[in-house]
N, CA, C and O atoms as a GROMACS GRO file, in nm:
protein
  520
    1MET      N    1   0.082  -0.116   0.000
    1MET     CA    2   0.000   0.000   0.000
    1MET      C    3   0.089   0.125   0.000
    1MET      O    4   0.190   0.132   0.069
    2LYS      N    5   0.046   0.223  -0.080
    2LYS     CA    6   0.118   0.349  -0.090
    2LYS      C    7   0.023   0.463  -0.052
    2LYS      O    8  -0.094   0.464  -0.090
    3ILE      N    9   0.075   0.557   0.023
    3ILE     CA   10  -0.001   0.676   0.058
    3ILE      C   11   0.077   0.797   0.007
    3ILE      O   12   0.193   0.817   0.043
    4LYS      N   13   0.011   0.876  -0.076
    4LYS     CA   14   0.070   0.998  -0.129
    4LYS      C   15  -0.005   1.115  -0.068
    4LYS      O   16  -0.128   1.114  -0.062
    5VAL      N   17   0.068   1.216  -0.024
    5VAL     CA   18   0.008   1.331   0.042
    5VAL      C   19   0.024   1.453  -0.048
    5VAL      O   20   0.134   1.489  -0.088
    6LEU      N   21  -0.088   1.516  -0.078
    6LEU     CA   22  -0.090   1.639  -0.157
    6LEU      C   23  -0.142   1.750  -0.068
    6LEU      O   24  -0.252   1.739  -0.013
    7LEU      N   25  -0.065   1.855  -0.053
    7LEU     CA   26  -0.102   1.966   0.033
    7LEU      C   27  -0.120   2.093  -0.049
    7LEU      O   28  -0.040   2.123  -0.137
    8CYS      N   29  -0.226   2.166  -0.019
    8CYS     CA   30  -0.254   2.293  -0.084
    8CYS      C   31  -0.257   2.401   0.022
    8CYS      O   32  -0.309   2.380   0.131
    9ASN      N   33  -0.201   2.518  -0.009
    9ASN     CA   34  -0.207   2.628   0.087
    9ASN      C   35  -0.288   2.746   0.034
    9ASN      O   36  -0.269   2.859   0.078
   10CYS      N   37  -0.377   2.719  -0.059
   10CYS     CA   38  -0.469   2.822  -0.111
   10CYS      C   39  -0.395   2.950  -0.148
   10CYS      O   40  -0.432   3.060  -0.104
   11LYS      N   41  -0.293   2.935  -0.227
   11LYS     CA   42  -0.212   3.045  -0.280
   11LYS      C   43  -0.133   3.120  -0.173
   11LYS      O   44  -0.072   3.223  -0.201
   12GLY      N   45  -0.134   3.068  -0.051
   12GLY     CA   46  -0.062   3.134   0.057
   12GLY      C   47  -0.129   3.263   0.102
   12GLY      O   48  -0.073   3.337   0.183
   13LEU      N   49  -0.246   3.290   0.051
   13LEU     CA   50  -0.315   3.415   0.082
   13LEU      C   51  -0.427   3.399   0.184
   13LEU      O   52  -0.473   3.497   0.243
   14CYS      N   53  -0.470   3.278   0.206
   14CYS     CA   54  -0.580   3.251   0.298
   14CYS      C   55  -0.532   3.263   0.442
   14CYS      O   56  -0.434   3.198   0.479
   15PRO      N   57  -0.597   3.344   0.523
   15PRO     CA   58  -0.553   3.362   0.662
   15PRO      C   59  -0.555   3.232   0.744
   15PRO      O   60  -0.487   3.223   0.846
   16SER      N   61  -0.631   3.134   0.701
   16SER     CA   62  -0.639   3.009   0.777
   16SER      C   63  -0.512   2.925   0.766
   16SER      O   64  -0.499   2.822   0.832
   17PHE      N   65  -0.418   2.968   0.682
   17PHE     CA   66  -0.290   2.898   0.669
   17PHE      C   67  -0.173   2.979   0.726
   17PHE      O   68  -0.058   2.941   0.707
   18LYS      N   69  -0.202   3.088   0.796
   18LYS     CA   70  -0.096   3.178   0.841
   18LYS      C   71   0.001   3.114   0.940
   18LYS      O   72   0.115   3.159   0.950
   19ASN      N   73  -0.041   3.012   1.012
   19ASN     CA   74   0.046   2.948   1.111
   19ASN      C   75   0.117   2.823   1.058
   19ASN      O   76   0.192   2.758   1.130
   20ALA      N   77   0.092   2.790   0.933
   20ALA     CA   78   0.155   2.672   0.872
   20ALA      C   79   0.277   2.713   0.792
   20ALA      O   80   0.275   2.813   0.719
   21ASP      N   81   0.384   2.637   0.805
   21ASP     CA   82   0.506   2.660   0.726
   21ASP      C   83   0.514   2.551   0.620
   21ASP      O   84   0.562   2.441   0.645
   22MET      N   85   0.465   2.584   0.502
   22MET     CA   86   0.458   2.486   0.394
   22MET      C   87   0.596   2.451   0.338
   22MET      O   88   0.608   2.355   0.262
   23ASN      N   89   0.699   2.526   0.376
   23ASN     CA   90   0.834   2.491   0.333
   23ASN      C   91   0.893   2.376   0.414
   23ASN      O   92   0.971   2.296   0.361
   24THR      N   93   0.856   2.366   0.539
   24THR     CA   94   0.910   2.259   0.624
   24THR      C   95   0.812   2.144   0.644
   24THR      O   96   0.853   2.034   0.684
   25LEU      N   97   0.685   2.167   0.616
   25LEU     CA   98   0.583   2.064   0.641
   25LEU      C   99   0.606   1.933   0.564
   25LEU      O  100   0.591   1.827   0.624
   26PRO      N  101   0.640   1.936   0.436
   26PRO     CA  102   0.660   1.808   0.366
   26PRO      C  103   0.766   1.720   0.432
   26PRO      O  104   0.747   1.599   0.443
   27PHE      N  105   0.876   1.780   0.477
   27PHE     CA  106   0.980   1.701   0.545
   27PHE      C  107   0.925   1.641   0.674
   27PHE      O  108   0.952   1.525   0.705
   28GLN      N  109   0.848   1.720   0.750
   28GLN     CA  110   0.788   1.669   0.873
   28GLN      C  111   0.698   1.550   0.844
   28GLN      O  112   0.706   1.447   0.911
   29VAL      N  113   0.612   1.565   0.744
   29VAL     CA  114   0.518   1.458   0.709
   29VAL      C  115   0.594   1.331   0.670
   29VAL      O  116   0.564   1.223   0.720
   30GLU      N  117   0.692   1.345   0.581
   30GLU     CA  118   0.766   1.228   0.534
   30GLU      C  119   0.852   1.167   0.644
   30GLU      O  120   0.880   1.047   0.640
   31SER      N  121   0.896   1.246   0.740
   31SER     CA  122   0.978   1.195   0.850
   31SER      C  123   0.896   1.121   0.954
   31SER      O  124   0.943   1.026   1.015
   32GLU      N  125   0.771   1.165   0.974
   32GLU     CA  126   0.693   1.111   1.084
   32GLU      C  127   0.582   1.015   1.042
   32GLU      O  128   0.529   0.943   1.126
   33LEU      N  129   0.546   1.014   0.917
   33LEU     CA  130   0.438   0.926   0.871
   33LEU      C  131   0.489   0.832   0.763
   33LEU      O  132   0.584   0.863   0.690
   34ASP      N  133   0.427   0.717   0.754
   34ASP     CA  134   0.465   0.619   0.654
   34ASP      C  135   0.394   0.651   0.522
   34ASP      O  136   0.292   0.590   0.488
   35VAL      N  137   0.450   0.749   0.449
   35VAL     CA  138   0.393   0.790   0.322
   35VAL      C  139   0.500   0.782   0.214
   35VAL      O  140   0.620   0.790   0.242
   36GLN      N  141   0.455   0.764   0.090
   36GLN     CA  142   0.550   0.754  -0.021
   36GLN      C  143   0.614   0.890  -0.050
   36GLN      O  144   0.736   0.899  -0.068
   37TYR      N  145   0.532   0.995  -0.054
   37TYR     CA  146   0.586   1.130  -0.072
   37TYR      C  147   0.481   1.234  -0.035
   37TYR      O  148   0.363   1.203  -0.016
   38THR      N  149   0.528   1.358  -0.025
   38THR     CA  150   0.442   1.472   0.005
   38THR      C  151   0.474   1.583  -0.095
   38THR      O  152   0.590   1.614  -0.121
   39VAL      N  153   0.369   1.642  -0.152
   39VAL     CA  154   0.383   1.750  -0.248
   39VAL      C  155   0.298   1.868  -0.201
   39VAL      O  156   0.185   1.851  -0.156
   40VAL      N  157   0.354   1.988  -0.213
   40VAL     CA  158   0.279   2.109  -0.182
   40VAL      C  159   0.256   2.184  -0.314
   40VAL      O  160   0.348   2.200  -0.394
   41HIS      N  161   0.136   2.229  -0.334
   41HIS     CA  162   0.103   2.313  -0.449
   41HIS      C  163   0.024   2.433  -0.398
   41HIS      O  164  -0.054   2.419  -0.304
   42PRO      N  165   0.044   2.550  -0.457
   42PRO     CA  166  -0.026   2.667  -0.406
   42PRO      C  167  -0.177   2.668  -0.434
   42PRO      O  168  -0.252   2.739  -0.368
   43GLN      N  169  -0.221   2.589  -0.533
   43GLN     CA  170  -0.364   2.591  -0.564
   43GLN      C  171  -0.403   2.467  -0.646
   43GLN      O  172  -0.402   2.470  -0.769
   44PHE      N  173  -0.437   2.360  -0.576
   44PHE     CA  174  -0.475   2.238  -0.646
   44PHE      C  175  -0.603   2.254  -0.727
   44PHE      O  176  -0.625   2.180  -0.822
   45CYS      N  177  -0.687   2.351  -0.690
   45CYS     CA  178  -0.810   2.370  -0.766
   45CYS      C  179  -0.788   2.459  -0.889
   45CYS      O  180  -0.881   2.481  -0.966
   46GLY      N  181  -0.666   2.510  -0.908
   46GLY     CA  182  -0.634   2.589  -1.027
   46GLY      C  183  -0.585   2.500  -1.140
   46GLY      O  184  -0.574   2.378  -1.124
   47GLN      N  185  -0.555   2.559  -1.253
   47GLN     CA  186  -0.516   2.485  -1.372
   47GLN      C  187  -0.393   2.396  -1.350
   47GLN      O  188  -0.396   2.277  -1.380
   48GLY      N  189  -0.285   2.454  -1.296
   48GLY     CA  190  -0.163   2.376  -1.272
   48GLY      C  191  -0.184   2.270  -1.167
   48GLY      O  192  -0.135   2.157  -1.182
   49GLY      N  193  -0.255   2.303  -1.061
   49GLY     CA  194  -0.284   2.207  -0.955
   49GLY      C  195  -0.368   2.091  -1.005
   49GLY      O  196  -0.344   1.976  -0.969
   50ASN      N  197  -0.466   2.122  -1.090
   50ASN     CA  198  -0.549   2.016  -1.149
   50ASN      C  199  -0.464   1.924  -1.236
   50ASN      O  200  -0.487   1.803  -1.239
   51ALA      N  201  -0.368   1.981  -1.308
   51ALA     CA  202  -0.280   1.898  -1.393
   51ALA      C  203  -0.195   1.804  -1.308
   51ALA      O  204  -0.179   1.687  -1.342
   52VAL      N  205  -0.142   1.855  -1.196
   52VAL     CA  206  -0.063   1.770  -1.106
   52VAL      C  207  -0.151   1.661  -1.048
   52VAL      O  208  -0.114   1.543  -1.048
   53LEU      N  209  -0.268   1.698  -1.001
   53LEU     CA  210  -0.360   1.601  -0.942
   53LEU      C  211  -0.402   1.497  -1.045
   53LEU      O  212  -0.412   1.378  -1.012
   54TYR      N  213  -0.427   1.539  -1.168
   54TYR     CA  214  -0.461   1.446  -1.275
   54TYR      C  215  -0.349   1.344  -1.295
   54TYR      O  216  -0.374   1.224  -1.305
   55ASP      N  217  -0.225   1.393  -1.301
   55ASP     CA  218  -0.110   1.303  -1.319
   55ASP      C  219  -0.100   1.202  -1.205
   55ASP      O  220  -0.081   1.082  -1.229
   56VAL      N  221  -0.112   1.250  -1.083
   56VAL     CA  222  -0.102   1.160  -0.966
   56VAL      C  223  -0.211   1.054  -0.970
   56VAL      O  224  -0.184   0.935  -0.953
   57LEU      N  225  -0.334   1.097  -0.993
   57LEU     CA  226  -0.448   1.003  -0.990
   57LEU      C  227  -0.446   0.906  -1.108
   57LEU      O  228  -0.475   0.788  -1.091
   58SER      N  229  -0.411   0.955  -1.226
   58SER     CA  230  -0.416   0.869  -1.344
   58SER      C  231  -0.303   0.765  -1.345
   58SER      O  232  -0.316   0.661  -1.410
   59LYS      N  233  -0.194   0.792  -1.275
   59LYS     CA  234  -0.081   0.698  -1.273
   59LYS      C  235  -0.081   0.609  -1.150
   59LYS      O  236   0.006   0.523  -1.135
   60ALA      N  237  -0.177   0.628  -1.062
   60ALA     CA  238  -0.182   0.550  -0.938
   60ALA      C  239  -0.228   0.408  -0.967
   60ALA      O  240  -0.310   0.384  -1.056
   61ASP      N  241  -0.174   0.314  -0.890
   61ASP     CA  242  -0.218   0.176  -0.904
   61ASP      C  243  -0.329   0.146  -0.802
   61ASP      O  244  -0.371   0.234  -0.728
   62ASN      N  245  -0.374   0.022  -0.800
   62ASN     CA  246  -0.484  -0.018  -0.712
   62ASN      C  247  -0.446  -0.024  -0.566
   62ASN      O  248  -0.529  -0.053  -0.481
   63ASP      N  249  -0.321   0.003  -0.536
   63ASP     CA  250  -0.270  -0.004  -0.400
   63ASP      C  251  -0.238   0.134  -0.344
   63ASP      O  252  -0.168   0.146  -0.243
   64THR      N  253  -0.288   0.239  -0.410
   64THR     CA  254  -0.252   0.376  -0.374
   64THR      C  255  -0.369   0.451  -0.312
   64THR      O  256  -0.483   0.443  -0.358
   65TYR      N  257  -0.337   0.523  -0.206
   65TYR     CA  258  -0.429   0.618  -0.144
   65TYR      C  259  -0.370   0.756  -0.162
   65TYR      O  260  -0.249   0.774  -0.158
   66VAL      N  261  -0.457   0.855  -0.182
   66VAL     CA  262  -0.413   0.993  -0.193
   66VAL      C  263  -0.480   1.072  -0.081
   66VAL      O  264  -0.603   1.077  -0.072
   67LEU      N  265  -0.398   1.134   0.004
   67LEU     CA  266  -0.449   1.224   0.107
   67LEU      C  267  -0.439   1.365   0.052
   67LEU      O  268  -0.331   1.410   0.014
   68SER      N  269  -0.550   1.433   0.046
   68SER     CA  270  -0.555   1.570  -0.004
   68SER      C  271  -0.579   1.663   0.113
   68SER      O  272  -0.691   1.675   0.163
   69GLY      N  273  -0.472   1.730   0.156
   69GLY     CA  274  -0.482   1.824   0.266
   69GLY      C  275  -0.501   1.964   0.211
   69GLY      O  276  -0.413   2.018   0.143
   70ALA      N  277  -0.616   2.024   0.241
   70ALA     CA  278  -0.645   2.156   0.186
   70ALA      C  279  -0.761   2.218   0.264
   70ALA      O  280  -0.762   2.218   0.387
   71CYS      N  281  -0.855   2.271   0.190
   71CYS     CA  282  -0.970   2.340   0.248
   71CYS      C  283  -1.074   2.239   0.298
   71CYS      O  284  -1.042   2.123   0.323
   72ALA      N  285  -1.197   2.284   0.312
   72ALA     CA  286  -1.304   2.199   0.364
   72ALA      C  287  -1.319   2.073   0.278
   72ALA      O  288  -1.319   2.082   0.155
   73PRO      N  289  -1.332   1.957   0.341
   73PRO     CA  290  -1.348   1.832   0.265
   73PRO      C  291  -1.465   1.837   0.166
   73PRO      O  292  -1.454   1.782   0.056
   74GLU      N  293  -1.574   1.900   0.202
   74GLU     CA  294  -1.689   1.910   0.111
   74GLU      C  295  -1.651   1.988  -0.015
   74GLU      O  296  -1.691   1.952  -0.126
   75ALA      N  297  -1.575   2.094   0.003
   75ALA     CA  298  -1.530   2.174  -0.112
   75ALA      C  299  -1.435   2.093  -0.199
   75ALA      O  300  -1.445   2.096  -0.322
   76GLN      N  301  -1.343   2.020  -0.137
   76GLN     CA  302  -1.249   1.937  -0.214
   76GLN      C  303  -1.324   1.831  -0.294
   76GLN      O  304  -1.294   1.808  -0.411
   77GLU      N  305  -1.421   1.766  -0.231
   77GLU     CA  306  -1.497   1.663  -0.302
   77GLU      C  307  -1.566   1.721  -0.424
   77GLU      O  308  -1.567   1.658  -0.530
   78LYS      N  309  -1.622   1.840  -0.411
   78LYS     CA  310  -1.688   1.906  -0.523
   78LYS      C  311  -1.587   1.947  -0.630
   78LYS      O  312  -1.609   1.925  -0.749
   79LEU      N  313  -1.475   2.008  -0.586
   79LEU     CA  314  -1.374   2.057  -0.680
   79LEU      C  315  -1.307   1.946  -0.759
   79LEU      O  316  -1.271   1.965  -0.876
   80PHE      N  317  -1.288   1.829  -0.697
   80PHE     CA  318  -1.210   1.723  -0.761
   80PHE      C  319  -1.295   1.607  -0.811
   80PHE      O  320  -1.240   1.507  -0.858
   81LYS      N  321  -1.425   1.619  -0.803
   81LYS     CA  322  -1.515   1.512  -0.849
   81LYS      C  323  -1.491   1.477  -0.996
   81LYS      O  324  -1.485   1.360  -1.033
   82LYS      N  325  -1.479   1.579  -1.079
   82LYS     CA  326  -1.457   1.556  -1.223
   82LYS      C  327  -1.323   1.486  -1.248
   82LYS      O  328  -1.315   1.396  -1.331
   83LEU      N  329  -1.218   1.527  -1.176
   83LEU     CA  330  -1.087   1.463  -1.193
   83LEU      C  331  -1.092   1.315  -1.152
   83LEU      O  332  -1.032   1.230  -1.218
   84LEU      N  333  -1.163   1.286  -1.045
   84LEU     CA  334  -1.176   1.146  -1.003
   84LEU      C  335  -1.247   1.066  -1.112
   84LEU      O  336  -1.207   0.954  -1.144
   85ARG      N  337  -1.352   1.124  -1.168
   85ARG     CA  338  -1.426   1.056  -1.275
   85ARG      C  339  -1.338   1.037  -1.400
   85ARG      O  340  -1.337   0.930  -1.459
   86LEU      N  341  -1.266   1.143  -1.439
   86LEU     CA  342  -1.182   1.136  -1.559
   86LEU      C  343  -1.069   1.034  -1.546
   86LEU      O  344  -1.036   0.965  -1.642
   87THR      N  345  -1.011   1.024  -1.428
   87THR     CA  346  -0.898   0.934  -1.408
   87THR      C  347  -0.940   0.793  -1.369
   87THR      O  348  -0.862   0.699  -1.380
   88GLY      N  349  -1.064   0.779  -1.324
   88GLY     CA  350  -1.109   0.649  -1.277
   88GLY      C  351  -1.055   0.614  -1.139
   88GLY      O  352  -1.067   0.499  -1.095
   89PHE      N  353  -0.996   0.710  -1.071
   89PHE     CA  354  -0.942   0.684  -0.937
   89PHE      C  355  -1.059   0.668  -0.840
   89PHE      O  356  -1.150   0.750  -0.839
   90PRO      N  357  -1.056   0.561  -0.760
   90PRO     CA  358  -1.168   0.536  -0.667
   90PRO      C  359  -1.183   0.646  -0.562
   90PRO      O  360  -1.087   0.681  -0.494
   91ALA      N  361  -1.301   0.699  -0.550
   91ALA     CA  362  -1.328   0.808  -0.456
   91ALA      C  363  -1.300   0.767  -0.312
   91ALA      O  364  -1.267   0.852  -0.229
   92ASP      N  365  -1.313   0.638  -0.281
   92ASP     CA  366  -1.289   0.595  -0.142
   92ASP      C  367  -1.141   0.589  -0.108
   92ASP      O  368  -1.106   0.571   0.009
   93ARG      N  369  -1.054   0.605  -0.206
   93ARG     CA  370  -0.910   0.610  -0.180
   93ARG      C  371  -0.854   0.751  -0.196
   93ARG      O  372  -0.733   0.772  -0.187
   94PHE      N  373  -0.943   0.847  -0.220
   94PHE     CA  374  -0.907   0.989  -0.223
   94PHE      C  375  -0.961   1.048  -0.094
   94PHE      O  376  -1.081   1.074  -0.081
   95ILE      N  377  -0.873   1.068   0.002
   95ILE     CA  378  -0.910   1.107   0.137
   95ILE      C  379  -0.885   1.255   0.156
   95ILE      O  380  -0.771   1.301   0.148
   96THR      N  381  -0.991   1.329   0.182
   96THR     CA  382  -0.977   1.473   0.202
   96THR      C  383  -0.953   1.504   0.350
   96THR      O  384  -1.012   1.442   0.438
   97VAL      N  385  -0.865   1.600   0.374
   97VAL     CA  386  -0.830   1.640   0.509
   97VAL      C  387  -0.832   1.793   0.516
   97VAL      O  388  -0.768   1.861   0.435
   98ASP      N  389  -0.906   1.846   0.611
   98ASP     CA  390  -0.910   1.991   0.632
   98ASP      C  391  -0.786   2.029   0.713
   98ASP      O  392  -0.773   1.990   0.829
   99ILE      N  393  -0.697   2.106   0.652
   99ILE     CA  394  -0.573   2.144   0.722
   99ILE      C  395  -0.571   2.292   0.758
   99ILE      O  396  -0.466   2.347   0.791
  100ARG      N  397  -0.686   2.357   0.752
  100ARG     CA  398  -0.693   2.500   0.781
  100ARG      C  399  -0.691   2.527   0.932
  100ARG      O  400  -0.726   2.440   1.012
  101GLY      N  401  -0.650   2.647   0.967
  101GLY     CA  402  -0.664   2.695   1.103
  101GLY      C  403  -0.574   2.632   1.207
  101GLY      O  404  -0.610   2.628   1.325
  102THR      N  405  -0.459   2.582   1.166
  102THR     CA  406  -0.368   2.522   1.261
  102THR      C  407  -0.224   2.542   1.213
  102THR      O  408  -0.201   2.602   1.108
  103ASP      N  409  -0.130   2.490   1.290
  103ASP     CA  410   0.011   2.498   1.252
  103ASP      C  411   0.057   2.362   1.200
  103ASP      O  412  -0.024   2.271   1.183
  104ASN      N  413   0.187   2.348   1.176
  104ASN     CA  414   0.240   2.223   1.121
  104ASN      C  415   0.209   2.103   1.210
  104ASN      O  416   0.173   1.997   1.160
  105ASP      N  417   0.222   2.120   1.341
  105ASP     CA  418   0.193   2.008   1.431
  105ASP      C  419   0.047   1.966   1.423
  105ASP      O  420   0.016   1.847   1.426
  106GLY      N  421  -0.042   2.064   1.413
  106GLY     CA  422  -0.184   2.033   1.399
  106GLY      C  423  -0.214   1.963   1.268
  106GLY      O  424  -0.293   1.868   1.263
  107ILE      N  425  -0.152   2.011   1.160
  107ILE     CA  426  -0.171   1.947   1.029
  107ILE      C  427  -0.118   1.805   1.034
  107ILE      O  428  -0.184   1.712   0.986
  108LEU      N  429  -0.002   1.788   1.091
  108LEU     CA  430   0.058   1.655   1.102
  108LEU      C  431  -0.034   1.562   1.181
  108LEU      O  432  -0.051   1.446   1.144
  109MET      N  433  -0.093   1.611   1.288
  109MET     CA  434  -0.183   1.530   1.369
  109MET      C  435  -0.307   1.488   1.287
  109MET      O  436  -0.351   1.374   1.296
  110ARG      N  437  -0.361   1.578   1.210
  110ARG     CA  438  -0.478   1.546   1.126
  110ARG      C  439  -0.443   1.443   1.020
  110ARG      O  440  -0.519   1.349   0.996
  111LEU      N  441  -0.328   1.461   0.956
  111LEU     CA  442  -0.284   1.364   0.855
  111LEU      C  443  -0.258   1.228   0.918
  111LEU      O  444  -0.295   1.124   0.862
  112LYS      N  445  -0.194   1.228   1.035
  112LYS     CA  446  -0.164   1.103   1.105
  112LYS      C  447  -0.292   1.028   1.136
  112LYS      O  448  -0.297   0.906   1.121
  113GLY      N  449  -0.395   1.098   1.178
  113GLY     CA  450  -0.524   1.034   1.206
  113GLY      C  451  -0.580   0.965   1.083
  113GLY      O  452  -0.633   0.855   1.093
  114LYS      N  453  -0.568   1.028   0.968
  114LYS     CA  454  -0.618   0.968   0.843
  114LYS      C  455  -0.533   0.849   0.800
  114LYS      O  456  -0.586   0.748   0.754
  115VAL      N  457  -0.400   0.860   0.816
  115VAL     CA  458  -0.312   0.748   0.782
  115VAL      C  459  -0.345   0.628   0.871
  115VAL      O  460  -0.354   0.516   0.822
  116GLU      N  461  -0.364   0.652   0.999
  116GLU     CA  462  -0.399   0.542   1.091
  116GLU      C  463  -0.533   0.481   1.055
  116GLU      O  464  -0.551   0.359   1.065
  117GLU      N  465  -0.629   0.563   1.013
  117GLU     CA  466  -0.759   0.513   0.969
  117GLU      C  467  -0.745   0.424   0.846
  117GLU      O  468  -0.808   0.319   0.837
  118ILE      N  469  -0.663   0.466   0.750
  118ILE     CA  470  -0.639   0.386   0.630
  118ILE      C  471  -0.579   0.252   0.668
  118ILE      O  472  -0.622   0.147   0.619
  119LEU      N  473  -0.479   0.253   0.756
  119LEU     CA  474  -0.413   0.129   0.798
  119LEU      C  475  -0.512   0.035   0.868
  119LEU      O  476  -0.511  -0.086   0.844
  120ARG      N  477  -0.597   0.089   0.955
  120ARG     CA  478  -0.698   0.006   1.023
  120ARG      C  479  -0.794  -0.056   0.923
  120ARG      O  480  -0.826  -0.175   0.932
  121ASN      N  481  -0.840   0.024   0.827
  121ASN     CA  482  -0.932  -0.027   0.724
  121ASN      C  483  -0.867  -0.135   0.639
  121ASN      O  484  -0.931  -0.235   0.606
  122GLU      N  485  -0.740  -0.115   0.604
  122GLU     CA  486  -0.669  -0.216   0.525
  122GLU      C  487  -0.652  -0.346   0.604
  122GLU      O  488  -0.668  -0.454   0.549
  123GLU      N  489  -0.620  -0.334   0.732
  123GLU     CA  490  -0.607  -0.454   0.816
  123GLU      C  491  -0.739  -0.527   0.828
  123GLU      O  492  -0.742  -0.650   0.826
  124ALA      N  493  -0.847  -0.454   0.841
  124ALA     CA  494  -0.981  -0.515   0.850
  124ALA      C  495  -1.016  -0.586   0.720
  124ALA      O  496  -1.071  -0.696   0.722
  125ARG      N  497  -0.985  -0.523   0.607
  125ARG     CA  498  -1.011  -0.588   0.476
  125ARG      C  499  -0.931  -0.716   0.460
  125ARG      O  500  -0.981  -0.817   0.411
  126ALA      N  501  -0.804  -0.710   0.504
  126ALA     CA  502  -0.719  -0.828   0.494
  126ALA      C  503  -0.771  -0.941   0.583
  126ALA      O  504  -0.767  -1.058   0.545
  127ALA      N  505  -0.820  -0.907   0.701
  127ALA     CA  506  -0.874  -1.008   0.793
  127ALA      C  507  -0.998  -1.074   0.735
  127ALA      O  508  -1.018  -1.195   0.750
  128VAL      N  509  -1.083  -0.995   0.669
  128VAL     CA  510  -1.205  -1.049   0.608
  128VAL      C  511  -1.169  -1.139   0.491
  128VAL      O  512  -1.235  -1.240   0.467
  129ALA      N  513  -1.065  -1.103   0.417
  129ALA     CA  514  -1.025  -1.179   0.298
  129ALA      C  515  -0.965  -1.315   0.331
  129ALA      O  516  -0.964  -1.405   0.247
  130THR      N  517  -0.914  -1.331   0.454
  130THR     CA  518  -0.850  -1.458   0.489
  130THR      C  519  -0.942  -1.551   0.562
  130THR      O  520  -0.902  -1.661   0.598
   0.00000   0.00000   0.00000
């Protein structure tokens, strides 16, 4: 299983990201969580961000989860619904995480919770399969 983390900071202009250091956060995430990689983009809902997200989703295998750390999960689901459909990436493996209104430690804690949830779900699936 692979977990890829995509982080958006809403162009760095949104006040809800003022306490996050997006320059050091990817290293923290990769150092403390069992993820394949972490990418920061200033605007995943923009043209360039959509292109990156399309590439990640379209090249993912059946063993990949994508954690999308950005704005409200409901907004992310709406913004990226078309990309999920176009790439055929399963919506249940595209995990949205609200990373607003906190610092790096808070973001890390939210991501860690989602990673642990994925691992628990995978273990449960494996137990049912055997």
